[in-house]
């Protein structure tokens, strides 16, 4: 999607990446490219995806950078659970994004947002979605003064693997104005909420950040199956 603008891809249909077939040819390892992609400085704006199914991606379903005013509506992302490292929607540095009425059955983060730039007013809304197996992740790469993310009226259904927390926030920079509203969790698994204000990895190095105005409103959890279920908030 590099350089693409004013495009709408829609219709009742299935896009099948045949990921299991391609991975079998390499002994089960990663193969292929991200199904929907846009590189850094993509310049992609005013793009709409609507009403179709993406099935069995080879690796990730959607990893995009620097998009503006994208709309993703009524998409169903269906991944195989035989292979990990399979995110749903990863819109890094995105601004003015709406994800609405989607079904995300994936083997890793259903929705993951990071920034590698400072001063991003994300203006992102994720609403009316169902996450099967996984949930939300913000970070770990967060530029200073990253702000304005809202998720509301979503359901998380615990799938066959269901690892990790339902809400992961790793702020390697300053993050503010994040809202989760009217969220229904079938089973939180190991942790419901995990928040940590520092991050250290091979790509980003040691990052120490901060969080402000992170709100969880009207949350419900059906039941817990793990003795270790917790909020898991790290205030460091």
PDB file of N, CA and C in Angstrom, residues 83-168:
ATOM      1  N   UNK A  83       0.688 -22.282  13.907  1.00  0.00           N
ATOM      2  CA  UNK A  83       1.913 -21.507  13.792  1.00  0.00           C
ATOM      3  C   UNK A  83       1.742 -20.187  14.533  1.00  0.00           C
ATOM      4  N   UNK A  84       2.723 -19.848  15.373  1.00  0.00           N
ATOM      5  CA  UNK A  84       2.634 -18.617  16.142  1.00  0.00           C
ATOM      6  C   UNK A  84       3.088 -17.406  15.333  1.00  0.00           C
ATOM      7  N   UNK A  85       3.379 -16.312  16.028  1.00  0.00           N
ATOM      8  CA  UNK A  85       3.880 -15.098  15.390  1.00  0.00           C
ATOM      9  C   UNK A  85       2.903 -14.591  14.335  1.00  0.00           C
ATOM     10  N   UNK A  86       1.637 -14.542  14.687  1.00  0.00           N
ATOM     11  CA  UNK A  86       0.600 -14.193  13.713  1.00  0.00           C
ATOM     12  C   UNK A  86      -0.283 -13.099  14.292  1.00  0.00           C
ATOM     13  N   UNK A  87       0.065 -11.845  14.075  1.00  0.00           N
ATOM     14  CA  UNK A  87      -0.757 -10.741  14.564  1.00  0.00           C
ATOM     15  C   UNK A  87      -1.937 -10.489  13.632  1.00  0.00           C
ATOM     16  N   UNK A  88      -2.866  -9.665  14.119  1.00  0.00           N
ATOM     17  CA  UNK A  88      -3.996  -9.261  13.308  1.00  0.00           C
ATOM     18  C   UNK A  88      -3.742  -7.939  12.615  1.00  0.00           C
ATOM     19  N   UNK A  89      -4.015  -6.826  13.303  1.00  0.00           N
ATOM     20  CA  UNK A  89      -3.850  -5.489  12.733  1.00  0.00           C
ATOM     21  C   UNK A  89      -2.796  -4.739  13.533  1.00  0.00           C
ATOM     22  N   UNK A  90      -1.698  -4.368  12.873  1.00  0.00           N
ATOM     23  CA  UNK A  90      -0.589  -3.643  13.511  1.00  0.00           C
ATOM     24  C   UNK A  90      -0.365  -2.327  12.765  1.00  0.00           C
ATOM     25  N   UNK A  91      -1.031  -1.245  13.167  1.00  0.00           N
ATOM     26  CA  UNK A  91      -0.899   0.029  12.454  1.00  0.00           C
ATOM     27  C   UNK A  91       0.086   0.969  13.147  1.00  0.00           C
ATOM     28  N   UNK A  92       1.354   0.853  12.852  1.00  0.00           N
ATOM     29  CA  UNK A  92       2.371   1.629  13.549  1.00  0.00           C
ATOM     30  C   UNK A  92       2.448   3.053  12.993  1.00  0.00           C
ATOM     31  N   UNK A  93       2.539   4.010  13.905  1.00  0.00           N
ATOM     32  CA  UNK A  93       2.534   5.443  13.573  1.00  0.00           C
ATOM     33  C   UNK A  93       1.242   5.885  12.902  1.00  0.00           C
ATOM     34  N   UNK A  94       0.224   5.067  12.895  1.00  0.00           N
ATOM     35  CA  UNK A  94      -1.022   5.420  12.215  1.00  0.00           C
ATOM     36  C   UNK A  94      -1.699   6.593  12.908  1.00  0.00           C
ATOM     37  N   UNK A  95      -2.446   7.372  12.115  1.00  0.00           N
ATOM     38  CA  UNK A  95      -3.248   8.466  12.642  1.00  0.00           C
ATOM     39  C   UNK A  95      -4.625   8.448  11.986  1.00  0.00           C
ATOM     40  N   UNK A  96      -5.627   8.820  12.781  1.00  0.00           N
ATOM     41  CA  UNK A  96      -7.012   8.923  12.297  1.00  0.00           C
ATOM     42  C   UNK A  96      -7.492   7.588  11.708  1.00  0.00           C
ATOM     43  N   UNK A  97      -7.320   6.540  12.495  1.00  0.00           N
ATOM     44  CA  UNK A  97      -7.711   5.190  12.077  1.00  0.00           C
ATOM     45  C   UNK A  97      -8.983   4.767  12.797  1.00  0.00           C
ATOM     46  N   UNK A  98      -9.909   4.133  12.062  1.00  0.00           N
ATOM     47  CA  UNK A  98     -11.097   3.518  12.663  1.00  0.00           C
ATOM     48  C   UNK A  98     -11.134   2.046  12.262  1.00  0.00           C
ATOM     49  N   UNK A  99     -11.222   1.173  13.261  1.00  0.00           N
ATOM     50  CA  UNK A  99     -11.436  -0.264  13.049  1.00  0.00           C
ATOM     51  C   UNK A  99     -12.775  -0.598  13.679  1.00  0.00           C
ATOM     52  N   UNK A 100     -13.710  -1.084  12.876  1.00  0.00           N
ATOM     53  CA  UNK A 100     -15.088  -1.224  13.336  1.00  0.00           C
ATOM     54  C   UNK A 100     -15.664  -2.566  12.890  1.00  0.00           C
ATOM     55  N   UNK A 101     -16.299  -3.277  13.832  1.00  0.00           N
ATOM     56  CA  UNK A 101     -17.083  -4.471  13.512  1.00  0.00           C
ATOM     57  C   UNK A 101     -16.236  -5.554  12.856  1.00  0.00           C
ATOM     58  N   UNK A 102     -15.058  -5.822  13.429  1.00  0.00           N
ATOM     59  CA  UNK A 102     -14.160  -6.833  12.875  1.00  0.00           C
ATOM     60  C   UNK A 102     -14.082  -8.050  13.797  1.00  0.00           C
ATOM     61  N   UNK A 103     -13.774  -9.196  13.197  1.00  0.00           N
ATOM     62  CA  UNK A 103     -13.550 -10.445  13.929  1.00  0.00           C
ATOM     63  C   UNK A 103     -12.099 -10.843  13.705  1.00  0.00           C
ATOM     64  N   UNK A 104     -11.319 -10.932  14.804  1.00  0.00           N
ATOM     65  CA  UNK A 104      -9.882 -11.156  14.707  1.00  0.00           C
ATOM     66  C   UNK A 104      -9.530 -12.447  15.436  1.00  0.00           C
ATOM     67  N   UNK A 105      -9.387 -13.533  14.673  1.00  0.00           N
ATOM     68  CA  UNK A 105      -9.004 -14.826  15.242  1.00  0.00           C
ATOM     69  C   UNK A 105      -7.555 -15.081  14.864  1.00  0.00           C
ATOM     70  N   UNK A 106      -6.655 -14.742  15.781  1.00  0.00           N
ATOM     71  CA  UNK A 106      -5.232 -14.765  15.472  1.00  0.00           C
ATOM     72  C   UNK A 106      -4.463 -15.453  16.592  1.00  0.00           C
ATOM     73  N   UNK A 107      -3.194 -15.729  16.304  1.00  0.00           N
ATOM     74  CA  UNK A 107      -2.375 -16.514  17.218  1.00  0.00           C
ATOM     75  C   UNK A 107      -1.415 -15.662  18.037  1.00  0.00           C
ATOM     76  N   UNK A 108      -1.491 -14.341  17.856  1.00  0.00           N
ATOM     77  CA  UNK A 108      -0.668 -13.425  18.642  1.00  0.00           C
ATOM     78  C   UNK A 108      -1.524 -12.193  18.918  1.00  0.00           C
ATOM     79  N   UNK A 109      -0.964 -11.008  18.908  1.00  0.00           N
ATOM     80  CA  UNK A 109      -1.745  -9.817  19.236  1.00  0.00           C
ATOM     81  C   UNK A 109      -2.830  -9.567  18.182  1.00  0.00           C
ATOM     82  N   UNK A 110      -4.061  -9.431  18.630  1.00  0.00           N
ATOM     83  CA  UNK A 110      -5.143  -9.122  17.690  1.00  0.00           C
ATOM     84  C   UNK A 110      -4.991  -7.716  17.138  1.00  0.00           C
ATOM     85  N   UNK A 111      -4.691  -6.757  18.021  1.00  0.00           N
ATOM     86  CA  UNK A 111      -4.474  -5.370  17.602  1.00  0.00           C
ATOM     87  C   UNK A 111      -3.261  -4.848  18.356  1.00  0.00           C
ATOM     88  N   UNK A 112      -2.241  -4.414  17.622  1.00  0.00           N
ATOM     89  CA  UNK A 112      -1.017  -3.928  18.260  1.00  0.00           C
ATOM     90  C   UNK A 112      -0.621  -2.586  17.654  1.00  0.00           C
ATOM     91  N   UNK A 113      -0.413  -1.594  18.516  1.00  0.00           N
ATOM     92  CA  UNK A 113      -0.071  -0.251  18.045  1.00  0.00           C
ATOM     93  C   UNK A 113       1.226   0.207  18.689  1.00  0.00           C
ATOM     94  N   UNK A 114       2.158   0.684  17.858  1.00  0.00           N
ATOM     95  CA  UNK A 114       3.394   1.271  18.349  1.00  0.00           C
ATOM     96  C   UNK A 114       3.685   2.548  17.576  1.00  0.00           C
ATOM     97  N   UNK A 115       4.566   3.375  18.108  1.00  0.00           N
ATOM     98  CA  UNK A 115       5.056   4.533  17.384  1.00  0.00           C
ATOM     99  C   UNK A 115       6.573   4.550  17.453  1.00  0.00           C
ATOM    100  N   UNK A 116       7.188   4.984  16.377  1.00  0.00           N
ATOM    101  CA  UNK A 116       8.636   5.166  16.380  1.00  0.00           C
ATOM    102  C   UNK A 116       8.964   6.630  16.113  1.00  0.00           C
ATOM    103  N   UNK A 117       7.962   7.486  16.308  1.00  0.00           N
ATOM    104  CA  UNK A 117       8.128   8.929  16.153  1.00  0.00           C
ATOM    105  C   UNK A 117       7.569   9.620  17.398  1.00  0.00           C
ATOM    106  N   UNK A 118       8.013  10.829  17.657  1.00  0.00           N
ATOM    107  CA  UNK A 118       7.517  11.608  18.783  1.00  0.00           C
ATOM    108  C   UNK A 118       6.324  12.462  18.343  1.00  0.00           C
ATOM    109  N   UNK A 119       5.475  12.763  19.321  1.00  0.00           N
ATOM    110  CA  UNK A 119       4.424  13.748  19.106  1.00  0.00           C
ATOM    111  C   UNK A 119       3.257  13.281  18.254  1.00  0.00           C
ATOM    112  N   UNK A 120       2.944  11.994  18.266  1.00  0.00           N
ATOM    113  CA  UNK A 120       1.852  11.491  17.433  1.00  0.00           C
ATOM    114  C   UNK A 120       0.527  11.556  18.187  1.00  0.00           C
ATOM    115  N   UNK A 121      -0.404  12.314  17.646  1.00  0.00           N
ATOM    116  CA  UNK A 121      -1.793  12.288  18.097  1.00  0.00           C
ATOM    117  C   UNK A 121      -2.482  11.208  17.266  1.00  0.00           C
ATOM    118  N   UNK A 122      -2.589  10.018  17.833  1.00  0.00           N
ATOM    119  CA  UNK A 122      -3.010   8.863  17.043  1.00  0.00           C
ATOM    120  C   UNK A 122      -4.446   8.997  16.538  1.00  0.00           C
ATOM    121  N   UNK A 123      -5.346   9.440  17.398  1.00  0.00           N
ATOM    122  CA  UNK A 123      -6.759   9.515  17.037  1.00  0.00           C
ATOM    123  C   UNK A 123      -7.230   8.183  16.456  1.00  0.00           C
ATOM    124  N   UNK A 124      -7.007   7.109  17.217  1.00  0.00           N
ATOM    125  CA  UNK A 124      -7.381   5.755  16.792  1.00  0.00           C
ATOM    126  C   UNK A 124      -8.576   5.288  17.603  1.00  0.00           C
ATOM    127  N   UNK A 125      -9.555   4.707  16.916  1.00  0.00           N
ATOM    128  CA  UNK A 125     -10.712   4.095  17.566  1.00  0.00           C
ATOM    129  C   UNK A 125     -10.888   2.674  17.060  1.00  0.00           C
ATOM    130  N   UNK A 126     -10.944   1.737  18.001  1.00  0.00           N
ATOM    131  CA  UNK A 126     -11.271   0.341  17.693  1.00  0.00           C
ATOM    132  C   UNK A 126     -12.571   0.031  18.419  1.00  0.00           C
ATOM    133  N   UNK A 127     -13.609  -0.349  17.687  1.00  0.00           N
ATOM    134  CA  UNK A 127     -14.916  -0.510  18.314  1.00  0.00           C
ATOM    135  C   UNK A 127     -15.689  -1.685  17.709  1.00  0.00           C
ATOM    136  N   UNK A 128     -16.571  -2.238  18.548  1.00  0.00           N
ATOM    137  CA  UNK A 128     -17.517  -3.275  18.111  1.00  0.00           C
ATOM    138  C   UNK A 128     -16.826  -4.491  17.510  1.00  0.00           C
ATOM    139  N   UNK A 129     -15.671  -4.840  18.055  1.00  0.00           N
ATOM    140  CA  UNK A 129     -14.886  -5.949  17.506  1.00  0.00           C
ATOM    141  C   UNK A 129     -14.893  -7.146  18.453  1.00  0.00           C
ATOM    142  N   UNK A 130     -14.612  -8.317  17.883  1.00  0.00           N
ATOM    143  CA  UNK A 130     -14.444  -9.542  18.653  1.00  0.00           C
ATOM    144  C   UNK A 130     -13.026 -10.055  18.440  1.00  0.00           C
ATOM    145  N   UNK A 131     -12.288 -10.234  19.551  1.00  0.00           N
ATOM    146  CA  UNK A 131     -10.948 -10.801  19.513  1.00  0.00           C
ATOM    147  C   UNK A 131     -11.031 -12.233  20.027  1.00  0.00           C
ATOM    148  N   UNK A 132     -10.724 -13.179  19.166  1.00  0.00           N
ATOM    149  CA  UNK A 132     -10.746 -14.584  19.564  1.00  0.00           C
ATOM    150  C   UNK A 132      -9.315 -15.009  19.838  1.00  0.00           C
ATOM    151  N   UNK A 133      -9.034 -15.329  21.082  1.00  0.00           N
ATOM    152  CA  UNK A 133      -7.745 -15.843  21.542  1.00  0.00           C
ATOM    153  C   UNK A 133      -6.836 -14.780  22.126  1.00  0.00           C
ATOM    154  N   UNK A 134      -6.784 -13.571  21.559  1.00  0.00           N
ATOM    155  CA  UNK A 134      -5.851 -12.572  22.052  1.00  0.00           C
ATOM    156  C   UNK A 134      -6.550 -11.229  22.209  1.00  0.00           C
ATOM    157  N   UNK A 135      -5.782 -10.182  22.531  1.00  0.00           N
ATOM    158  CA  UNK A 135      -6.412  -8.890  22.783  1.00  0.00           C
ATOM    159  C   UNK A 135      -5.602  -7.740  22.239  1.00  0.00           C
ATOM    160  N   UNK A 136      -5.460  -6.679  23.061  1.00  0.00           N
ATOM    161  CA  UNK A 136      -4.834  -5.432  22.631  1.00  0.00           C
ATOM    162  C   UNK A 136      -3.402  -5.338  23.153  1.00  0.00           C
ATOM    163  N   UNK A 137      -2.569  -4.704  22.349  1.00  0.00           N
ATOM    164  CA  UNK A 137      -1.207  -4.394  22.794  1.00  0.00           C
ATOM    165  C   UNK A 137      -0.863  -2.990  22.317  1.00  0.00           C
ATOM    166  N   UNK A 138      -0.399  -2.161  23.232  1.00  0.00           N
ATOM    167  CA  UNK A 138       0.127  -0.838  22.897  1.00  0.00           C
ATOM    168  C   UNK A 138       1.591  -0.822  23.307  1.00  0.00           C
ATOM    169  N   UNK A 139       2.475  -0.482  22.383  1.00  0.00           N
ATOM    170  CA  UNK A 139       3.904  -0.555  22.599  1.00  0.00           C
ATOM    171  C   UNK A 139       4.447  -1.875  22.050  1.00  0.00           C
ATOM    172  N   UNK A 140       5.718  -2.175  22.307  1.00  0.00           N
ATOM    173  CA  UNK A 140       6.591  -1.519  23.282  1.00  0.00           C
ATOM    174  C   UNK A 140       7.251  -0.240  22.776  1.00  0.00           C
ATOM    175  N   UNK A 141       7.268  -0.051  21.455  1.00  0.00           N
ATOM    176  CA  UNK A 141       7.947   1.130  20.919  1.00  0.00           C
ATOM    177  C   UNK A 141       6.972   2.298  20.939  1.00  0.00           C
ATOM    178  N   UNK A 142       7.203   3.224  21.834  1.00  0.00           N
ATOM    179  CA  UNK A 142       6.324   4.390  21.995  1.00  0.00           C
ATOM    180  C   UNK A 142       7.184   5.651  21.971  1.00  0.00           C
ATOM    181  N   UNK A 143       6.932   6.515  20.990  1.00  0.00           N
ATOM    182  CA  UNK A 143       7.626   7.792  20.962  1.00  0.00           C
ATOM    183  C   UNK A 143       7.076   8.732  22.021  1.00  0.00           C
ATOM    184  N   UNK A 144       7.847   9.702  22.411  1.00  0.00           N
ATOM    185  CA  UNK A 144       7.401  10.662  23.418  1.00  0.00           C
ATOM    186  C   UNK A 144       6.170  11.424  22.932  1.00  0.00           C
ATOM    187  N   UNK A 145       5.266  11.679  23.881  1.00  0.00           N
ATOM    188  CA  UNK A 145       4.031  12.409  23.610  1.00  0.00           C
ATOM    189  C   UNK A 145       3.148  11.685  22.594  1.00  0.00           C
ATOM    190  N   UNK A 146       3.063  10.371  22.723  1.00  0.00           N
ATOM    191  CA  UNK A 146       2.089   9.586  21.962  1.00  0.00           C
ATOM    192  C   UNK A 146       0.778   9.593  22.734  1.00  0.00           C
ATOM    193  N   UNK A 147      -0.332   9.848  22.041  1.00  0.00           N
ATOM    194  CA  UNK A 147      -1.580  10.038  22.772  1.00  0.00           C
ATOM    195  C   UNK A 147      -2.798   9.704  21.897  1.00  0.00           C
ATOM    196  N   UNK A 148      -3.920   9.503  22.606  1.00  0.00           N
ATOM    197  CA  UNK A 148      -5.243   9.477  21.992  1.00  0.00           C
ATOM    198  C   UNK A 148      -5.550   8.157  21.292  1.00  0.00           C
ATOM    199  N   UNK A 149      -5.834   7.133  22.104  1.00  0.00           N
ATOM    200  CA  UNK A 149      -6.259   5.826  21.609  1.00  0.00           C
ATOM    201  C   UNK A 149      -7.510   5.407  22.379  1.00  0.00           C
ATOM    202  N   UNK A 150      -8.538   4.943  21.650  1.00  0.00           N
ATOM    203  CA  UNK A 150      -9.785   4.513  22.281  1.00  0.00           C
ATOM    204  C   UNK A 150     -10.204   3.152  21.740  1.00  0.00           C
ATOM    205  N   UNK A 151     -10.549   2.243  22.634  1.00  0.00           N
ATOM    206  CA  UNK A 151     -11.178   0.970  22.268  1.00  0.00           C
ATOM    207  C   UNK A 151     -12.467   0.852  23.061  1.00  0.00           C
ATOM    208  N   UNK A 152     -13.559   0.500  22.386  1.00  0.00           N
ATOM    209  CA  UNK A 152     -14.836   0.444  23.083  1.00  0.00           C
ATOM    210  C   UNK A 152     -15.750  -0.615  22.489  1.00  0.00           C
ATOM    211  N   UNK A 153     -16.580  -1.165  23.381  1.00  0.00           N
ATOM    212  CA  UNK A 153     -17.599  -2.142  22.998  1.00  0.00           C
ATOM    213  C   UNK A 153     -17.006  -3.328  22.250  1.00  0.00           C
ATOM    214  N   UNK A 154     -15.990  -3.948  22.851  1.00  0.00           N
ATOM    215  CA  UNK A 154     -15.329  -5.102  22.235  1.00  0.00           C
ATOM    216  C   UNK A 154     -15.425  -6.315  23.151  1.00  0.00           C
ATOM    217  N   UNK A 155     -15.336  -7.500  22.537  1.00  0.00           N
ATOM    218  CA  UNK A 155     -15.375  -8.764  23.258  1.00  0.00           C
ATOM    219  C   UNK A 155     -14.083  -9.520  23.012  1.00  0.00           C
ATOM    220  N   UNK A 156     -13.559 -10.099  24.080  1.00  0.00           N
ATOM    221  CA  UNK A 156     -12.417 -10.983  23.944  1.00  0.00           C
ATOM    222  C   UNK A 156     -12.837 -12.389  24.367  1.00  0.00           C
ATOM    223  N   UNK A 157     -12.734 -13.332  23.427  1.00  0.00           N
ATOM    224  CA  UNK A 157     -13.092 -14.725  23.679  1.00  0.00           C
ATOM    225  C   UNK A 157     -11.801 -15.519  23.799  1.00  0.00           C
ATOM    226  N   UNK A 158     -11.672 -16.280  24.852  1.00  0.00           N
ATOM    227  CA  UNK A 158     -10.445 -17.048  25.038  1.00  0.00           C
ATOM    228  C   UNK A 158     -10.429 -18.239  24.088  1.00  0.00           C
ATOM    229  N   UNK A 159      -9.418 -18.287  23.245  1.00  0.00           N
ATOM    230  CA  UNK A 159      -9.276 -19.365  22.282  1.00  0.00           C
ATOM    231  C   UNK A 159      -8.442 -20.506  22.826  1.00  0.00           C
ATOM    232  N   UNK A 160      -7.974 -21.399  21.947  1.00  0.00           N
ATOM    233  CA  UNK A 160      -7.278 -22.604  22.389  1.00  0.00           C
ATOM    234  C   UNK A 160      -5.915 -22.348  23.011  1.00  0.00           C
ATOM    235  N   UNK A 161      -5.283 -21.186  22.724  1.00  0.00           N
ATOM    236  CA  UNK A 161      -3.960 -20.923  23.283  1.00  0.00           C
ATOM    237  C   UNK A 161      -3.992 -19.787  24.290  1.00  0.00           C
ATOM    238  N   UNK A 162      -4.595 -18.695  23.971  1.00  0.00           N
ATOM    239  CA  UNK A 162      -4.935 -17.639  24.909  1.00  0.00           C
ATOM    240  C   UNK A 162      -3.863 -17.203  25.874  1.00  0.00           C
ATOM    241  N   UNK A 163      -2.609 -17.101  25.426  1.00  0.00           N
ATOM    242  CA  UNK A 163      -1.558 -16.673  26.339  1.00  0.00           C
ATOM    243  C   UNK A 163      -1.512 -15.152  26.441  1.00  0.00           C
ATOM    244  N   UNK A 164      -0.722 -14.671  27.386  1.00  0.00           N
ATOM    245  CA  UNK A 164      -0.549 -13.236  27.528  1.00  0.00           C
ATOM    246  C   UNK A 164      -1.743 -12.568  28.173  1.00  0.00           C
ATOM    247  N   UNK A 165      -1.612 -11.276  28.350  1.00  0.00           N
ATOM    248  CA  UNK A 165      -2.671 -10.490  28.964  1.00  0.00           C
ATOM    249  C   UNK A 165      -3.680 -10.046  27.914  1.00  0.00           C
ATOM    250  N   UNK A 166      -4.879  -9.702  28.360  1.00  0.00           N
ATOM    251  CA  UNK A 166      -5.889  -9.165  27.444  1.00  0.00           C
ATOM    252  C   UNK A 166      -5.523  -7.757  27.004  1.00  0.00           C
ATOM    253  N   UNK A 167      -4.909  -6.993  27.916  1.00  0.00           N
ATOM    254  CA  UNK A 167      -4.529  -5.611  27.625  1.00  0.00           C
ATOM    255  C   UNK A 167      -3.072  -5.429  28.024  1.00  0.00           C
ATOM    256  N   UNK A 168      -2.193  -5.359  27.036  1.00  0.00           N
ATOM    257  CA  UNK A 168      -0.758  -5.172  27.259  1.00  0.00           C
ATOM    258  C   UNK A 168      -0.385  -3.737  26.909  1.00  0.00           C
TER     259      UNK A 168
END
